[in-house]
Amino acid sequence: MTAARNLASVVSQLATQGLDRPSVNPIIINGDLTVNNYGLNNTLTGLGDSDEGYIIHDRLRHTITAGAGRYTAADLGVTDLPGFARVLHLDCTTAEASLGTNSSVFNIDYRVEANDIASLLNWSDTSNDTSAKYITVSFYMKTNKAFKFTTGFINSDHSRHIRKEFTTSTSWTRHVLTFPPDIGNSPNSDIGEGLRWRTTISGGSDFTSGTLATNWESTTSANSHTSNTPNNFFDNTDNDIKMTGLQMEIGQFTSSSIPDFQKINDTATERRRCDRYCQLLAYAQDQVIGNGNSYSDTRLVTDYCQRGSFRNTPSVIQSSASNSLRIDVNNTFDLFDNISGTQFGSVNGIGLVSDSGVSTAVGKYAYLYGGSGATRLLMNAEL
Amino acid sequence: MAIKYKKVNDPDGVFTCLRCWDDADATVATLLIPLDEANTDYANWKAWDAIDGNTTLDAD
């Protein structure tokens, strides 16, 4: 009996350590929020006036339809949550106790690339046996008071969703929520969005007027959030939220059975995983961007320093601040404001065109780098 | 919020990408969007451009 107990204990420990996971790496990239390319050298006050998108941590999206509420967001270091050093901090700066805009909503999203999830879920199996997998999400949250927020998934390829309520507290709480399979509605195996984890922290009546979708159904806004209070992050300027440790596991788990958060202790590996979706080229003066060739005296095309392949041809995100870019060319230099266009793009790179306000020398090589403290240039291929 | 989109052409007049900015908020980053169906910004532009009343500015 002792041997059997010992064996059972070992098996339990291995499961807790996640050694029976179907994938080597965590499904969530940057779940411990250690990579914050979007937040570096970025102004992050007065948020909430529009859809903010990716603004601080890689892969974590602030999806918003504006009401009157405003907030600041920060990448914050913490010492009161063992195993985690960085968190997302949201601080309400303009309150809107009663949401006057029915369509206003504040979601924190993580969009899983379909290739990374479809084969793990096995939701295409319609035999209704156990082969279609449950999915469990876990995260840590700490708030200034108890909120009832909602969380769940959107099956993006099939426009379906499922939601659950959870209650926060003033101390760090690990929230573990399990969702059944959406049988017969497998995400496509492609580079598009396969599954969207969404936590809603404020929602106008367009999102609360129905009944929470606790079973999979066609996405219906009215069934996305709950109207019972307190569920509104914007109801008081005292409100703040700290969150980290986002984790997704295939299978059914409780707070006692879910595997430990899978740390990728090699920081470079986690950064490389983020690189598929966003690469920060420069965020300060004198940071190298790339090498360019002068097509004419007023047109420069730069081949920037890309790391690996993107998910898709990337967009350019830039500050456009005055003199934020600089080239050294033909024994002189020039300062200018922004990249004016792109050309010849693929997942492996794209030409950065500068032909507005730049003075170069036809046929000459030019070295492009940050021109001021306001420089900010990112390549973005996010979902 | 006043999102604007403008086409960007190369010297031969070929449409190569889109510029996106917010006319009402200079702190919002400017985007250069490639013509790639898998690019989320490009998909957002197509949805925006399809709405009655929204007009993409022509290239210079």
Tab-separated table of C-alpha atoms in Angstrom:
chain	number	residue	atom	x	y	z
A	1	MET	CA	0.000	0.000	0.000
A	2	THR	CA	2.846	2.349	0.790
A	3	ALA	CA	4.372	1.731	-2.628
A	4	ALA	CA	1.006	2.348	-4.287
A	5	ARG	CA	0.566	5.574	-2.354
A	6	ASN	CA	4.035	6.712	-3.301
A	7	LEU	CA	3.375	5.931	-6.968
A	8	ALA	CA	0.086	7.832	-6.849
A	9	SER	CA	1.896	10.755	-5.282
A	10	VAL	CA	4.536	10.749	-8.006
A	11	VAL	CA	1.903	10.618	-10.749
A	12	SER	CA	0.032	13.488	-9.115
A	13	GLN	CA	3.207	15.562	-8.881
A	14	LEU	CA	4.073	14.913	-12.520
A	15	ALA	CA	0.599	16.047	-13.576
A	16	THR	CA	0.907	19.189	-11.462
A	17	GLN	CA	4.213	19.905	-13.150
A	18	GLY	CA	2.451	19.607	-16.493
A	19	LEU	CA	4.426	16.649	-17.782
A	20	ASP	CA	1.319	15.206	-19.437
A	21	ARG	CA	0.691	18.365	-21.488
A	22	PRO	CA	0.029	17.786	-25.211
A	23	SER	CA	2.452	20.561	-26.206
A	24	VAL	CA	6.027	21.248	-25.152
A	25	ASN	CA	5.646	24.993	-24.798
A	26	PRO	CA	2.820	26.863	-23.049
A	27	ILE	CA	-0.119	27.610	-25.356
A	28	ILE	CA	-0.063	31.198	-24.113
A	29	ILE	CA	2.908	33.254	-25.240
A	30	ASN	CA	4.151	35.797	-22.698
A	31	GLY	CA	1.666	34.624	-20.071
A	32	ASP	CA	3.874	35.969	-17.285
A	33	LEU	CA	4.044	39.352	-19.052
A	34	THR	CA	7.811	39.569	-19.114
A	35	VAL	CA	7.871	40.967	-22.666
A	36	ASN	CA	6.480	44.463	-23.134
A	37	ASN	CA	7.647	45.718	-26.515
A	38	TYR	CA	4.538	47.846	-26.998
A	39	GLY	CA	4.967	49.626	-23.695
A	40	LEU	CA	8.539	50.784	-24.027
A	41	ASN	CA	8.810	54.515	-24.607
A	42	ASN	CA	5.052	54.774	-24.924
A	43	THR	CA	2.650	57.253	-23.319
A	44	LEU	CA	-0.009	55.292	-21.518
A	45	THR	CA	-2.352	57.756	-19.855
A	46	GLY	CA	-5.840	58.794	-20.902
A	47	LEU	CA	-6.590	55.357	-22.263
A	48	GLY	CA	-10.123	54.210	-23.016
A	49	ASP	CA	-11.054	56.915	-25.513
A	50	SER	CA	-10.873	54.412	-28.379
A	51	ASP	CA	-9.910	50.819	-29.112
A	52	GLU	CA	-6.390	50.758	-27.665
A	53	GLY	CA	-5.181	47.495	-29.213
A	54	TYR	CA	-1.771	46.192	-28.147
A	55	ILE	CA	-0.261	48.868	-25.939
A	56	ILE	CA	2.001	47.393	-23.263
A	57	HIS	CA	2.579	43.649	-23.073
A	58	ASP	CA	3.115	41.527	-26.123
A	59	ARG	CA	0.089	39.430	-27.116
A	60	LEU	CA	-2.299	41.092	-24.636
A	61	ARG	CA	-4.891	43.307	-26.318
A	62	HIS	CA	-6.993	46.088	-24.807
A	63	THR	CA	-10.184	45.847	-26.857
A	64	ILE	CA	-12.388	48.835	-26.183
A	65	THR	CA	-15.433	50.652	-27.377
A	66	ALA	CA	-15.218	54.027	-25.675
A	67	GLY	CA	-17.501	55.361	-23.010
A	68	ALA	CA	-16.581	58.182	-20.631
A	69	GLY	CA	-14.290	56.092	-18.406
A	70	ARG	CA	-10.531	56.496	-18.748
A	71	TYR	CA	-7.561	54.609	-17.330
A	72	THR	CA	-3.826	54.359	-17.249
A	73	ALA	CA	-2.002	51.124	-17.895
A	74	ALA	CA	1.467	50.058	-16.868
A	75	ASP	CA	3.891	47.192	-16.764
A	76	LEU	CA	4.463	46.878	-13.021
A	77	GLY	CA	7.027	44.956	-11.002
A	78	VAL	CA	5.674	43.045	-7.996
A	79	THR	CA	7.165	41.145	-5.082
A	80	ASP	CA	3.983	39.862	-3.435
A	81	LEU	CA	3.170	37.057	-5.880
A	82	PRO	CA	5.684	34.202	-5.713
A	83	GLY	CA	6.818	33.063	-9.150
A	84	PHE	CA	5.853	36.245	-10.956
A	85	ALA	CA	7.729	39.528	-11.285
A	86	ARG	CA	5.694	41.523	-13.838
A	87	VAL	CA	1.985	42.317	-13.958
A	88	LEU	CA	-0.421	44.426	-15.972
A	89	HIS	CA	-1.672	47.317	-13.847
A	90	LEU	CA	-4.893	49.104	-14.812
A	91	ASP	CA	-5.876	52.226	-12.888
A	92	CYS	CA	-9.203	54.016	-13.387
A	93	THR	CA	-8.584	57.764	-13.743
A	94	THR	CA	-11.999	58.976	-14.940
A	95	ALA	CA	-15.018	57.276	-13.454
A	96	GLU	CA	-18.306	56.472	-15.133
A	97	ALA	CA	-20.383	54.819	-12.430
A	98	SER	CA	-23.400	54.343	-14.651
A	99	LEU	CA	-22.309	53.551	-18.164
A	100	GLY	CA	-24.029	56.083	-20.382
A	101	THR	CA	-22.906	54.568	-23.651
A	102	ASN	CA	-24.725	51.291	-24.230
A	103	SER	CA	-22.027	50.068	-26.604
A	104	SER	CA	-19.078	50.856	-24.321
A	105	VAL	CA	-16.990	47.856	-23.336
A	106	PHE	CA	-13.517	47.085	-21.983
A	107	ASN	CA	-12.088	43.647	-22.764
A	108	ILE	CA	-8.659	42.196	-22.159
A	109	ASP	CA	-8.042	39.728	-24.994
A	110	TYR	CA	-5.525	37.065	-25.895
A	111	ARG	CA	-5.870	35.796	-29.463
A	112	VAL	CA	-4.520	32.300	-30.064
A	113	GLU	CA	-3.213	31.591	-33.563
A	114	ALA	CA	-5.350	28.782	-35.004
A	115	ASN	CA	-2.353	26.645	-35.941
A	116	ASP	CA	-1.357	26.566	-32.278
A	117	ILE	CA	-4.666	25.315	-30.916
A	118	ALA	CA	-6.846	23.523	-33.485
A	119	SER	CA	-5.151	20.130	-33.366
A	120	LEU	CA	-4.940	20.185	-29.569
A	121	LEU	CA	-8.674	20.741	-29.093
A	122	ASN	CA	-9.898	18.051	-31.484
A	123	TRP	CA	-13.279	19.780	-31.658
A	124	SER	CA	-13.870	18.425	-35.163
A	125	ASP	CA	-14.755	15.083	-33.607
A	126	THR	CA	-18.559	15.028	-33.572
A	127	SER	CA	-18.930	11.582	-32.047
A	128	ASN	CA	-19.561	13.315	-28.720
A	129	ASP	CA	-17.162	11.059	-26.889
A	130	THR	CA	-14.241	12.199	-24.800
A	131	SER	CA	-11.855	12.957	-27.673
A	132	ALA	CA	-13.014	16.577	-28.065
A	133	LYS	CA	-11.127	18.383	-25.347
A	134	TYR	CA	-12.186	20.730	-22.591
A	135	ILE	CA	-10.102	23.847	-22.199
A	136	THR	CA	-9.098	25.485	-18.933
A	137	VAL	CA	-7.894	29.039	-18.438
A	138	SER	CA	-6.057	30.283	-15.375
A	139	PHE	CA	-4.791	33.692	-14.344
A	140	TYR	CA	-3.898	35.680	-11.261
A	141	MET	CA	-5.774	38.860	-10.414
A	142	LYS	CA	-5.777	41.327	-7.519
A	143	THR	CA	-8.145	44.280	-7.279
A	144	ASN	CA	-8.918	47.132	-4.884
A	145	LYS	CA	-12.302	45.574	-4.056
A	146	ALA	CA	-14.354	42.556	-5.045
A	147	PHE	CA	-15.538	42.729	-8.642
A	148	LYS	CA	-17.656	40.273	-10.559
A	149	PHE	CA	-16.076	40.145	-13.997
A	150	THR	CA	-16.681	37.670	-16.798
A	151	THR	CA	-14.276	35.599	-18.837
A	152	GLY	CA	-14.475	33.023	-21.587
A	153	PHE	CA	-13.693	32.231	-25.181
A	154	ILE	CA	-14.717	33.264	-28.654
A	155	ASN	CA	-14.443	30.535	-31.294
A	156	SER	CA	-13.411	33.024	-33.940
A	157	ASP	CA	-13.793	30.902	-37.077
A	158	HIS	CA	-17.362	30.003	-36.138
A	159	SER	CA	-18.482	33.253	-34.421
A	160	ARG	CA	-19.452	31.439	-31.227
A	161	HIS	CA	-18.729	32.229	-27.595
A	162	ILE	CA	-18.945	30.954	-24.037
A	163	ARG	CA	-18.644	32.918	-20.765
A	164	LYS	CA	-18.324	32.503	-16.986
A	165	GLU	CA	-18.387	34.875	-14.038
A	166	PHE	CA	-15.581	35.091	-11.512
A	167	THR	CA	-15.127	37.175	-8.376
A	168	THR	CA	-11.923	39.044	-7.612
A	169	SER	CA	-10.500	40.010	-4.226
A	170	THR	CA	-8.015	42.360	-2.638
A	171	SER	CA	-5.365	39.663	-2.451
A	172	TRP	CA	-3.827	37.728	-5.290
A	173	THR	CA	-6.268	35.038	-6.400
A	174	ARG	CA	-5.635	32.362	-8.978
A	175	HIS	CA	-8.788	32.026	-11.046
A	176	VAL	CA	-9.180	28.648	-12.750
A	177	LEU	CA	-12.129	28.216	-15.099
A	178	THR	CA	-12.897	25.215	-17.292
A	179	PHE	CA	-14.957	25.297	-20.486
A	180	PRO	CA	-16.440	22.376	-22.439
A	181	PRO	CA	-15.525	21.636	-26.059
A	182	ASP	CA	-17.429	23.331	-28.874
A	183	ILE	CA	-18.008	19.998	-30.564
A	184	GLY	CA	-18.145	20.112	-34.341
A	185	ASN	CA	-16.765	23.637	-34.522
A	186	SER	CA	-13.020	23.208	-34.747
A	187	PRO	CA	-10.927	26.303	-35.412
A	188	ASN	CA	-9.321	26.243	-38.846
A	189	SER	CA	-5.671	25.178	-38.974
A	190	ASP	CA	-4.242	28.376	-40.384
A	191	ILE	CA	-2.400	31.545	-39.390
A	192	GLY	CA	-5.615	33.344	-38.509
A	193	GLU	CA	-7.229	33.708	-35.120
A	194	GLY	CA	-8.417	30.354	-33.788
A	195	LEU	CA	-9.563	31.080	-30.268
A	196	ARG	CA	-9.888	34.323	-28.337
A	197	TRP	CA	-9.669	34.416	-24.543
A	198	ARG	CA	-11.630	37.449	-23.393
A	199	THR	CA	-12.113	38.929	-19.952
A	200	THR	CA	-14.635	41.741	-19.722
A	201	ILE	CA	-14.188	44.289	-16.933
A	202	SER	CA	-16.800	46.829	-18.023
A	203	GLY	CA	-19.744	46.545	-20.372
A	204	GLY	CA	-22.668	48.797	-21.325
A	205	SER	CA	-26.194	47.500	-21.641
A	206	ASP	CA	-25.523	46.163	-25.138
A	207	PHE	CA	-23.440	43.488	-23.404
A	208	THR	CA	-25.494	42.858	-20.272
A	209	SER	CA	-29.117	42.851	-21.392
A	210	GLY	CA	-29.310	39.113	-22.091
A	211	THR	CA	-28.367	35.964	-20.211
A	212	LEU	CA	-24.713	35.103	-19.809
A	213	ALA	CA	-23.677	32.517	-22.412
A	214	THR	CA	-22.552	29.747	-20.071
A	215	ASN	CA	-22.862	27.235	-22.920
A	216	TRP	CA	-21.428	27.619	-26.425
A	217	GLU	CA	-23.731	29.674	-28.636
A	218	SER	CA	-23.538	32.024	-31.611
A	219	THR	CA	-21.766	35.154	-30.414
A	220	THR	CA	-24.422	37.441	-28.978
A	221	SER	CA	-23.215	40.708	-27.474
A	222	ALA	CA	-26.110	40.891	-25.008
A	223	ASN	CA	-25.007	37.590	-23.451
A	224	SER	CA	-21.365	38.593	-22.924
A	225	HIS	CA	-21.347	40.225	-19.500
A	226	THR	CA	-23.504	40.421	-16.386
A	227	SER	CA	-25.483	43.389	-15.187
A	228	ASN	CA	-25.338	42.640	-11.469
A	229	THR	CA	-22.924	44.963	-9.732
A	230	PRO	CA	-20.113	45.338	-8.968
A	231	ASN	CA	-18.908	44.481	-12.435
A	232	ASN	CA	-17.702	47.818	-13.767
A	233	PHE	CA	-14.023	48.720	-13.553
A	234	PHE	CA	-14.917	52.335	-14.334
A	235	ASP	CA	-17.329	52.846	-11.418
A	236	ASN	CA	-14.788	54.672	-9.210
A	237	THR	CA	-11.371	56.287	-9.615
A	238	ASP	CA	-10.168	54.186	-6.663
A	239	ASN	CA	-10.371	51.127	-8.867
A	240	ASP	CA	-7.307	49.275	-9.930
A	241	ILE	CA	-6.580	45.820	-11.292
A	242	LYS	CA	-3.385	43.836	-11.353
A	243	MET	CA	-3.184	40.734	-13.503
A	244	THR	CA	-0.586	38.188	-14.624
A	245	GLY	CA	0.081	34.471	-15.082
A	246	LEU	CA	-2.271	33.841	-17.982
A	247	GLN	CA	-2.294	30.116	-18.700
A	248	MET	CA	-4.314	27.843	-20.954
A	249	GLU	CA	-4.444	24.077	-20.587
A	250	ILE	CA	-6.125	21.353	-22.612
A	251	GLY	CA	-8.423	19.388	-20.317
A	252	GLN	CA	-10.524	19.855	-17.189
A	253	PHE	CA	-8.771	21.229	-14.127
A	254	THR	CA	-9.578	22.794	-10.786
A	255	SER	CA	-7.484	25.162	-8.697
A	256	SER	CA	-5.980	22.140	-6.970
A	257	SER	CA	-5.318	20.027	-10.064
A	258	ILE	CA	-4.188	22.554	-12.666
A	259	PRO	CA	-0.497	22.219	-13.589
A	260	ASP	CA	1.909	24.831	-12.295
A	261	PHE	CA	2.414	27.852	-14.518
A	262	GLN	CA	5.000	26.709	-17.056
A	263	LYS	CA	7.868	29.154	-16.841
A	264	ILE	CA	10.180	29.516	-19.793
A	265	ASN	CA	13.225	30.415	-17.805
A	266	ASP	CA	15.159	31.127	-20.990
A	267	THR	CA	14.064	34.714	-21.626
A	268	ALA	CA	15.416	34.639	-25.158
A	269	THR	CA	13.042	31.795	-26.067
A	270	GLU	CA	9.973	33.694	-24.898
A	271	ARG	CA	11.117	36.791	-26.799
A	272	ARG	CA	11.530	34.713	-29.952
A	273	ARG	CA	7.960	33.419	-29.564
A	274	CYS	CA	6.772	37.032	-29.291
A	275	ASP	CA	8.831	37.994	-32.352
A	276	ARG	CA	6.353	36.189	-34.612
A	277	TYR	CA	3.819	38.911	-33.740
A	278	CYS	CA	5.777	42.036	-32.829
A	279	GLN	CA	9.348	43.247	-33.079
A	280	LEU	CA	10.486	46.483	-31.512
A	281	LEU	CA	13.188	48.008	-33.717
A	282	ALA	CA	14.035	51.185	-31.813
A	283	TYR	CA	12.683	53.158	-28.859
A	284	ALA	CA	15.433	55.682	-28.153
A	285	GLN	CA	18.081	57.810	-29.779
A	286	ASP	CA	21.007	56.024	-31.453
A	287	GLN	CA	19.322	52.610	-31.612
A	288	VAL	CA	20.035	50.877	-34.907
A	289	ILE	CA	17.113	50.212	-37.261
A	290	GLY	CA	18.779	49.039	-40.451
A	291	ASN	CA	20.723	49.714	-43.622
A	292	GLY	CA	19.236	51.646	-46.510
A	293	ASN	CA	19.959	52.378	-50.133
A	294	SER	CA	19.309	55.786	-51.655
A	295	TYR	CA	17.105	55.329	-54.698
A	296	SER	CA	17.334	59.091	-55.283
A	297	ASP	CA	18.385	62.164	-53.304
A	298	THR	CA	14.980	62.167	-51.621
A	299	ARG	CA	14.033	58.486	-51.458
A	300	LEU	CA	15.598	55.880	-49.169
A	301	VAL	CA	14.575	52.204	-48.866
A	302	THR	CA	15.762	50.493	-45.688
A	303	ASP	CA	16.212	46.815	-44.947
A	304	TYR	CA	15.658	46.691	-41.193
A	305	CYS	CA	17.076	44.103	-38.783
A	306	GLN	CA	14.340	41.439	-38.618
A	307	ARG	CA	14.518	38.396	-36.353
A	308	GLY	CA	12.896	35.312	-37.911
A	309	SER	CA	9.595	35.250	-39.785
A	310	PHE	CA	6.403	37.069	-38.924
A	311	ARG	CA	2.919	35.544	-38.885
A	312	ASN	CA	2.048	37.732	-41.877
A	313	THR	CA	3.463	40.750	-43.695
A	314	PRO	CA	3.934	43.217	-40.844
A	315	SER	CA	2.559	46.712	-40.367
A	316	VAL	CA	4.776	49.543	-39.190
A	317	ILE	CA	3.886	51.322	-35.937
A	318	GLN	CA	5.760	54.571	-35.404
A	319	SER	CA	5.659	57.686	-33.265
A	320	SER	CA	6.187	60.174	-36.144
A	321	ALA	CA	7.664	62.615	-33.617
A	322	SER	CA	9.785	65.436	-35.020
A	323	ASN	CA	13.277	64.276	-36.021
A	324	SER	CA	12.745	60.827	-34.536
A	325	LEU	CA	14.765	59.147	-37.309
A	326	ARG	CA	18.316	59.791	-38.468
A	327	ILE	CA	20.506	58.586	-41.298
A	328	ASP	CA	24.240	58.803	-41.732
A	329	VAL	CA	24.954	59.035	-45.441
A	330	ASN	CA	27.767	60.245	-47.689
A	331	ASN	CA	29.795	61.789	-44.836
A	332	THR	CA	26.852	63.739	-43.421
A	333	PHE	CA	23.572	63.066	-41.668
A	334	ASP	CA	19.903	63.992	-41.880
A	335	LEU	CA	17.066	63.974	-39.361
A	336	PHE	CA	13.471	63.334	-40.389
A	337	ASP	CA	10.157	62.422	-38.823
A	338	ASN	CA	8.873	59.103	-40.098
A	339	ILE	CA	8.865	56.174	-42.451
A	340	SER	CA	6.502	57.206	-45.231
A	341	GLY	CA	5.677	53.873	-46.859
A	342	THR	CA	6.493	50.206	-47.309
A	343	GLN	CA	7.134	47.979	-50.307
A	344	PHE	CA	7.904	44.394	-51.355
A	345	GLY	CA	6.632	42.872	-48.119
A	346	SER	CA	6.387	39.275	-46.983
A	347	VAL	CA	6.610	37.416	-43.694
A	348	ASN	CA	10.382	37.609	-44.092
A	349	GLY	CA	10.629	41.368	-44.247
A	350	ILE	CA	9.428	44.562	-45.854
A	351	GLY	CA	11.173	47.573	-47.325
A	352	LEU	CA	10.840	50.748	-45.258
A	353	VAL	CA	10.464	53.709	-47.603
A	354	SER	CA	11.446	57.237	-46.593
A	355	ASP	CA	10.631	59.846	-49.220
A	356	SER	CA	9.129	62.686	-47.217
A	357	GLY	CA	11.409	65.232	-45.581
A	358	VAL	CA	14.531	63.144	-45.993
A	359	SER	CA	17.702	64.314	-47.698
A	360	THR	CA	20.022	61.532	-48.815
A	361	ALA	CA	22.438	60.961	-51.736
A	362	VAL	CA	21.466	58.902	-54.756
A	363	GLY	CA	23.214	55.552	-54.965
A	364	LYS	CA	24.713	55.864	-51.502
A	365	TYR	CA	24.376	53.491	-48.572
A	366	ALA	CA	22.680	55.014	-45.515
A	367	TYR	CA	22.605	53.864	-41.918
A	368	LEU	CA	19.202	54.382	-40.249
A	369	TYR	CA	18.809	54.702	-36.478
A	370	GLY	CA	16.855	56.450	-33.724
A	371	GLY	CA	17.060	60.225	-33.968
A	372	SER	CA	15.618	61.297	-30.611
A	373	GLY	CA	14.225	60.133	-27.293
A	374	ALA	CA	10.797	60.032	-28.929
A	375	THR	CA	11.810	57.399	-31.445
A	376	ARG	CA	9.456	54.428	-31.493
A	377	LEU	CA	9.349	51.997	-34.373
A	378	LEU	CA	7.721	48.564	-34.205
A	379	MET	CA	6.853	45.941	-36.768
A	380	ASN	CA	3.492	44.378	-35.990
A	381	ALA	CA	1.874	41.166	-37.249
A	382	GLU	CA	-0.587	40.617	-34.414
A	383	LEU	CA	-3.916	38.891	-34.617
B	1	MET	CA	-11.511	60.074	-32.673
B	2	ALA	CA	-11.042	60.673	-36.380
B	3	ILE	CA	-9.287	57.751	-38.008
B	4	LYS	CA	-7.968	58.542	-41.476
B	5	TYR	CA	-6.637	56.165	-44.113
B	6	LYS	CA	-4.615	57.242	-47.117
B	7	LYS	CA	-3.206	55.207	-49.982
B	8	VAL	CA	0.555	55.327	-50.517
B	9	ASN	CA	1.956	54.826	-54.037
B	10	ASP	CA	5.484	54.122	-55.199
B	11	PRO	CA	7.198	56.449	-57.743
B	12	ASP	CA	5.574	54.496	-60.590
B	13	GLY	CA	2.128	55.179	-59.163
B	14	VAL	CA	1.581	51.644	-57.903
B	15	PHE	CA	-0.496	51.388	-54.706
B	16	THR	CA	1.888	49.747	-52.191
B	17	CYS	CA	0.501	50.338	-48.710
B	18	LEU	CA	-1.887	52.375	-46.542
B	19	ARG	CA	-1.143	55.058	-44.003
B	20	CYS	CA	-3.464	55.253	-40.962
B	21	TRP	CA	-3.526	57.953	-38.311
B	22	ASP	CA	-5.884	59.668	-35.897
B	23	ASP	CA	-6.591	63.253	-36.875
B	24	ALA	CA	-7.871	64.089	-33.404
B	25	ASP	CA	-5.106	62.528	-31.352
B	26	ALA	CA	-1.468	63.099	-32.277
B	27	THR	CA	-0.311	60.715	-29.524
B	28	VAL	CA	-1.802	57.755	-31.389
B	29	ALA	CA	0.892	55.969	-33.370
B	30	THR	CA	0.862	56.150	-37.149
B	31	LEU	CA	0.436	52.864	-38.982
B	32	LEU	CA	1.776	51.777	-42.352
B	33	ILE	CA	-0.300	48.822	-43.492
B	34	PRO	CA	0.847	46.346	-46.164
B	35	LEU	CA	-1.606	44.965	-48.711
B	36	ASP	CA	-1.754	41.531	-47.108
B	37	GLU	CA	-5.118	39.829	-46.546
B	38	ALA	CA	-3.704	38.088	-43.445
B	39	ASN	CA	-2.659	41.381	-41.861
B	40	THR	CA	-5.163	42.336	-39.146
B	41	ASP	CA	-4.742	46.073	-39.805
B	42	TYR	CA	-5.473	45.486	-43.490
B	43	ALA	CA	-8.603	43.498	-42.594
B	44	ASN	CA	-9.685	46.326	-40.254
B	45	TRP	CA	-9.193	48.852	-43.084
B	46	LYS	CA	-11.295	46.789	-45.480
B	47	ALA	CA	-14.095	46.653	-42.908
B	48	TRP	CA	-13.784	50.408	-42.257
B	49	ASP	CA	-13.693	51.257	-45.964
B	50	ALA	CA	-16.842	49.221	-46.597
B	51	ILE	CA	-18.891	51.392	-44.235
B	52	ASP	CA	-21.010	54.039	-45.959
B	53	GLY	CA	-19.515	57.485	-45.395
B	54	ASN	CA	-15.957	56.287	-44.813
B	55	THR	CA	-13.572	57.269	-47.576
B	56	THR	CA	-9.920	56.333	-48.029
B	57	LEU	CA	-7.879	59.308	-49.184
B	58	ASP	CA	-6.120	58.998	-52.521
B	59	ALA	CA	-2.335	58.935	-52.716
B	60	ASP	CA	-0.460	62.176	-53.318
